[in-house]
Amino acid sequence: MKASYSKYILNFKQPSGTSRGILKTKATWFLILNDEEKQGIGECGMFKGLSIDDRPDFEEKLKWVCANISLGLSQLLDQLIEFPSIQFGLEMAFKSIESQNPFKLFKSNFTEGKDTISINGLIWMGSEAFMKQQIQDKIQAGFSCIKMKIGAIDFQQEINLIKSIRKQFSSNDIELRVDANGAFLPTEALEKLKTLSDYDLHSIEQPIKQGQIQEMAKLCENTPLPIALDEELIGVFSVTKKQELLQTIKPQYIILKPTLIGGFNGSNAWIHSAEKLNIKWWVTSALESNIGLNAIAQYTYNTHNKMPQGLGTGGLFTNNFEAPLEVNKGTLLYNNTLNWKFNL
């Protein structure tokens, strides 16, 4: 078997706001496996400024993987503990080359087009008017779960937006999740959570920055609003450390981003640790192309988790690859009448 990789720049249709700033482009890397008859495709969607493997030797590691592909998946994964996005790209590529169809990694009712995955509609940060328009668009498109990024504009403006949603739609009509991306200071977080809890929200993701373990534990103990850990899971490699983190913080939820936490194996380890502690979870993509989104969606369907998942990012880019993935009335579906077009 031979392996190669290629870097690819995804361009956003419109600049997308997060608490880390405005994103206009997103780099990703494709790992291509070839044997005499088949090809496998994996995506290493390292996220600059967020991934633990955002480091100067990232591409050197990809070259090393390609040169040593004969070691096989298991041995390579062991050598890539500190490179979770490369681990995921490898898992994807091996699943792809082993499958009858390189884009159907997990055979299921989802890939057969017989079932769908419930997803949340994502509201990007921006001006109040821009965010309001997105909310209206998502509700009209049939979403029953909306995730709103907060922490970039004035907090009172964000509260006013949430209030305006709740005036029109109760929590029975719309499940509302908010994601602070670590924007709150530990000294102010509890007060802000109390204010947010007046609006019957489902949960808040990562209210304070990752790495403040004791502060986060205290918040989770006293919060009036369920807390979901997101960035907190990045860079926690061993099963023991995963268990320690969850036992210490005791969050209500965790959010799994396979690209950031070591792919299928890494996600499975977190799920196992969480379920032992009765912590609930869901899966989210992290601005991968449709190649990565496809793998995450198929994996997610096979976990049989019925909560709305965070998988609707495929339409954000102008130069994404044509895929059979479609968003319809708040669900993600695999439309087998459409074909893949993957050209680097």
XYZ file of C-alpha atoms in Angstrom:
344
model
C 0.000 0.000 0.000
C 1.137 3.544 -0.787
C 0.157 6.712 1.047
C 0.296 10.406 0.185
C -1.203 13.588 1.577
C -2.407 16.879 0.147
C -3.195 20.210 1.804
C -6.454 21.922 0.833
C -7.802 25.386 1.735
C -11.542 25.645 2.340
C -13.046 29.090 1.729
C -16.002 30.289 3.798
C -19.020 31.603 1.870
C -19.095 34.471 4.349
C -16.677 35.237 7.166
C -17.795 33.236 10.198
C -17.547 34.709 13.681
C -16.386 32.793 16.739
C -15.042 33.998 20.092
C -11.608 33.319 18.568
C -12.197 35.859 15.824
C -13.456 35.870 12.250
C -12.713 32.851 10.045
C -12.372 33.360 6.282
C -10.474 30.188 5.351
C -9.788 26.812 6.936
C -6.851 24.556 6.013
C -7.289 20.784 5.981
C -5.162 17.820 4.847
C -6.239 14.713 2.937
C -4.547 11.384 3.426
C -4.843 9.138 0.366
C -4.145 5.392 0.500
C -3.700 3.354 -2.684
C -3.251 -0.348 -3.230
C -3.433 -2.039 -6.635
C -7.222 -1.977 -6.819
C -8.654 0.510 -4.330
C -8.285 3.963 -2.851
C -8.965 5.195 0.666
C -9.547 8.824 1.653
C -9.157 10.323 5.116
C -9.236 13.921 6.345
C -6.857 15.338 8.942
C -8.782 18.514 9.745
C -6.338 20.091 12.188
C -7.882 23.319 13.496
C -5.384 26.168 13.890
C -5.464 27.741 17.323
C -7.620 24.958 18.764
C -6.183 21.509 17.924
C -3.511 20.127 20.229
C -1.621 19.097 17.063
C -1.419 22.679 15.794
C 2.377 22.578 15.972
C 5.304 23.231 13.592
C 6.016 19.544 12.946
C 2.438 18.690 11.840
C 3.279 18.192 8.152
C 6.521 16.403 9.059
C 4.382 13.910 10.974
C 2.111 13.452 7.962
C 5.180 12.738 5.797
C 6.373 10.222 8.385
C 2.971 8.487 8.340
C 3.052 8.214 4.545
C 6.605 6.805 4.611
C 5.679 4.260 7.307
C 2.192 3.236 6.200
C 3.331 -0.417 6.091
C 3.328 -0.427 9.921
C -0.456 -0.764 9.760
C -3.244 1.156 11.470
C -2.859 -0.059 15.054
C 0.870 0.588 15.307
C 0.595 3.970 13.583
C -2.177 5.123 15.933
C 0.027 4.257 18.914
C 2.760 6.514 17.479
C 0.321 9.413 16.925
C -1.108 9.980 20.425
C -0.267 13.704 20.289
C -1.702 14.105 16.767
C -5.447 13.374 17.138
C -6.457 14.812 13.756
C -3.906 12.590 11.969
C -5.186 9.616 13.981
C -8.685 10.390 12.732
C -7.556 10.847 9.116
C -5.804 7.471 9.269
C -8.802 5.671 10.788
C -10.984 7.210 8.077
C -8.584 6.296 5.241
C -8.227 2.673 6.398
C -12.014 2.302 6.796
C -12.421 3.850 3.344
C -10.002 1.491 1.562
C -11.482 -1.538 3.338
C -15.054 -0.647 2.295
C -16.761 -1.611 -0.952
C -17.597 2.049 -1.451
C -14.784 4.398 -0.290
C -17.359 6.917 1.008
C -19.519 4.435 2.951
C -17.389 3.651 5.986
C -20.183 2.301 8.221
C -23.034 0.444 6.516
C -26.325 1.450 8.118
C -29.862 2.683 7.467
C -28.308 6.160 7.319
C -25.955 5.338 4.420
C -28.782 3.420 2.721
C -30.902 6.596 2.850
C -33.543 4.951 5.057
C -32.978 7.052 8.193
C -31.716 10.510 9.164
C -29.733 12.141 11.981
C -31.331 14.926 14.016
C -29.002 17.962 14.078
C -28.900 21.424 15.606
C -29.000 24.575 13.508
C -25.872 26.658 14.154
C -26.126 30.428 14.661
C -22.822 32.221 14.032
C -21.691 35.267 15.998
C -22.140 38.671 14.443
C -24.295 41.762 14.764
C -27.648 41.452 16.499
C -29.469 41.834 13.160
C -27.301 39.160 11.501
C -27.858 36.703 14.345
C -31.599 37.404 14.402
C -31.835 36.724 10.665
C -30.006 33.395 11.059
C -32.366 32.358 13.861
C -35.416 33.122 11.707
C -33.893 31.207 8.774
C -33.195 28.117 10.901
C -36.700 28.075 12.381
C -38.239 28.444 8.918
C -36.004 25.603 7.681
C -37.609 23.291 10.222
C -34.946 23.041 12.936
C -36.279 22.159 16.395
C -32.855 22.580 18.031
C -30.739 25.716 17.664
C -27.193 26.247 18.905
C -26.189 29.867 19.337
C -22.603 31.008 19.795
C -22.349 33.704 22.450
C -19.534 35.733 23.988
C -18.554 38.015 21.107
C -21.108 40.812 21.288
C -22.503 42.574 24.366
C -23.972 40.030 26.810
C -27.189 42.032 27.246
C -27.706 42.061 23.466
C -27.311 38.281 23.465
C -29.836 37.977 26.297
C -32.257 40.167 24.306
C -31.879 37.812 21.309
C -32.573 34.759 23.460
C -35.523 36.548 25.069
C -36.969 37.352 21.632
C -36.737 33.654 20.626
C -38.453 32.555 23.832
C -41.255 35.107 23.337
C -42.131 33.359 20.087
C -41.114 29.770 20.832
C -41.239 27.822 24.091
C -38.702 25.110 24.953
C -41.285 22.582 23.680
C -41.050 24.216 20.240
C -37.315 24.992 20.095
C -34.481 23.427 22.087
C -31.931 26.193 22.585
C -28.249 25.486 23.270
C -25.607 28.178 23.737
C -21.847 27.894 23.254
C -19.627 30.410 25.041
C -16.307 28.989 23.729
C -14.736 29.902 27.088
C -15.727 33.578 26.849
C -16.764 34.123 30.500
C -14.391 34.916 33.360
C -14.620 32.510 36.320
C -15.580 35.426 38.590
C -18.625 36.352 36.470
C -19.644 32.964 35.036
C -22.123 31.854 37.697
C -24.049 35.139 37.574
C -24.235 34.923 33.777
C -25.426 31.320 33.983
C -28.158 32.398 36.403
C -29.292 35.076 33.938
C -29.254 32.592 31.037
C -31.162 29.981 33.038
C -34.263 32.212 33.027
C -34.795 31.291 29.359
C -35.182 27.531 29.653
C -32.001 26.652 27.767
C -30.920 23.070 27.144
C -27.246 23.662 28.044
C -24.208 25.914 27.748
C -20.943 24.724 26.226
C -17.622 25.619 27.817
C -18.636 28.746 29.807
C -15.024 29.399 30.939
C -11.701 28.694 29.229
C -10.375 25.143 29.334
C -7.742 24.158 31.870
C -9.398 25.809 34.889
C -10.384 22.458 36.345
C -11.328 23.454 39.908
C -13.250 26.546 38.749
C -15.151 24.447 36.204
C -15.898 21.776 38.829
C -17.316 24.452 41.137
C -19.435 25.851 38.298
C -20.821 22.410 37.402
C -21.692 21.808 41.043
C -23.563 25.101 41.471
C -24.905 25.812 37.987
C -28.629 26.406 37.417
C -28.037 25.481 33.753
C -26.556 22.172 32.461
C -22.902 22.576 31.379
C -21.305 20.730 28.450
C -17.527 20.344 28.229
C -16.078 20.876 24.768
C -12.555 22.327 24.496
C -11.863 20.843 27.952
C -11.502 17.401 26.323
C -8.709 18.477 23.952
C -5.247 17.138 24.778
C -6.424 14.598 27.369
C -4.902 11.404 26.004
C -4.976 8.501 28.472
C -8.122 6.709 29.631
C -7.051 7.354 33.243
C -6.765 11.111 32.633
C -10.151 11.138 30.881
C -11.769 9.447 33.877
C -9.997 11.771 36.328
C -11.156 14.876 34.449
C -14.802 13.757 34.355
C -14.785 12.590 37.981
C -13.319 15.938 39.094
C -15.509 18.291 37.045
C -18.702 16.176 36.948
C -20.225 17.993 33.937
C -23.800 17.365 32.856
C -22.707 16.729 29.234
C -19.587 16.302 27.104
C -19.286 17.135 23.414
C -17.182 14.914 21.175
C -15.316 16.387 18.212
C -13.552 13.357 16.666
C -10.996 15.510 14.802
C -9.863 17.093 18.076
C -9.928 14.029 20.344
C -8.445 11.170 18.297
C -11.173 10.036 15.933
C -13.387 6.993 16.432
C -11.165 5.362 19.079
C -10.737 8.610 21.012
C -14.490 9.303 20.936
C -15.304 5.752 22.061
C -12.944 6.126 25.050
C -14.664 9.365 26.141
C -18.132 7.814 25.705
C -17.146 4.814 27.819
C -15.770 7.053 30.600
C -18.796 9.383 30.500
C -21.424 6.648 30.571
C -19.823 5.064 33.637
C -20.501 8.383 35.412
C -24.001 8.891 33.894
C -22.741 11.897 31.897
C -24.624 12.428 28.633
C -22.925 13.366 25.350
C -23.351 14.283 21.714
C -21.078 14.541 18.672
C -20.072 17.668 16.738
C -18.043 18.262 13.595
C -15.264 20.872 13.641
C -15.314 22.617 10.250
C -14.124 19.599 8.275
C -14.890 19.301 4.565
C -17.675 16.935 3.507
C -15.139 14.064 3.635
C -14.665 14.423 7.390
C -18.299 15.367 8.010
C -19.387 12.205 6.193
C -17.202 9.988 8.390
C -18.361 11.705 11.585
C -22.030 11.458 10.570
C -21.791 7.743 9.780
C -19.958 7.039 13.036
C -22.487 9.115 14.995
C -25.482 7.300 13.526
C -23.984 3.979 14.662
C -23.707 5.197 18.277
C -27.553 5.237 18.395
C -27.578 8.552 20.266
C -30.944 10.190 19.534
C -30.084 13.714 20.743
C -29.656 16.429 18.073
C -26.024 16.292 16.929
C -23.779 19.140 15.708
C -23.231 17.987 12.124
C -24.544 20.656 9.787
C -21.383 22.504 8.642
C -21.001 21.115 5.097
C -22.661 24.105 3.446
C -20.366 26.776 4.881
C -17.684 26.597 2.169
C -17.599 27.752 -1.456
C -15.226 24.965 -2.524
C -16.439 21.977 -0.530
C -16.691 18.640 -2.367
C -20.043 17.648 -3.823
C -21.538 14.975 -1.602
C -24.839 13.132 -1.042
C -25.165 14.741 2.415
C -28.205 16.997 2.652
C -29.790 18.985 5.461
C -33.579 18.786 5.466
C -36.001 19.972 8.179
C -33.432 19.817 10.959
C -31.962 16.469 9.949
C -28.931 15.248 8.017
C -29.629 12.646 5.347
C -27.592 10.614 2.862
C -29.196 11.034 -0.561
C -28.116 8.060 -2.690
C -29.404 9.682 -5.882
C -26.454 12.138 -5.631
C -22.805 11.334 -6.313
C -19.535 12.271 -4.674
C -17.154 14.557 -6.572
C -13.788 14.498 -4.843
C -11.049 16.242 -6.836
C -7.987 17.774 -5.237
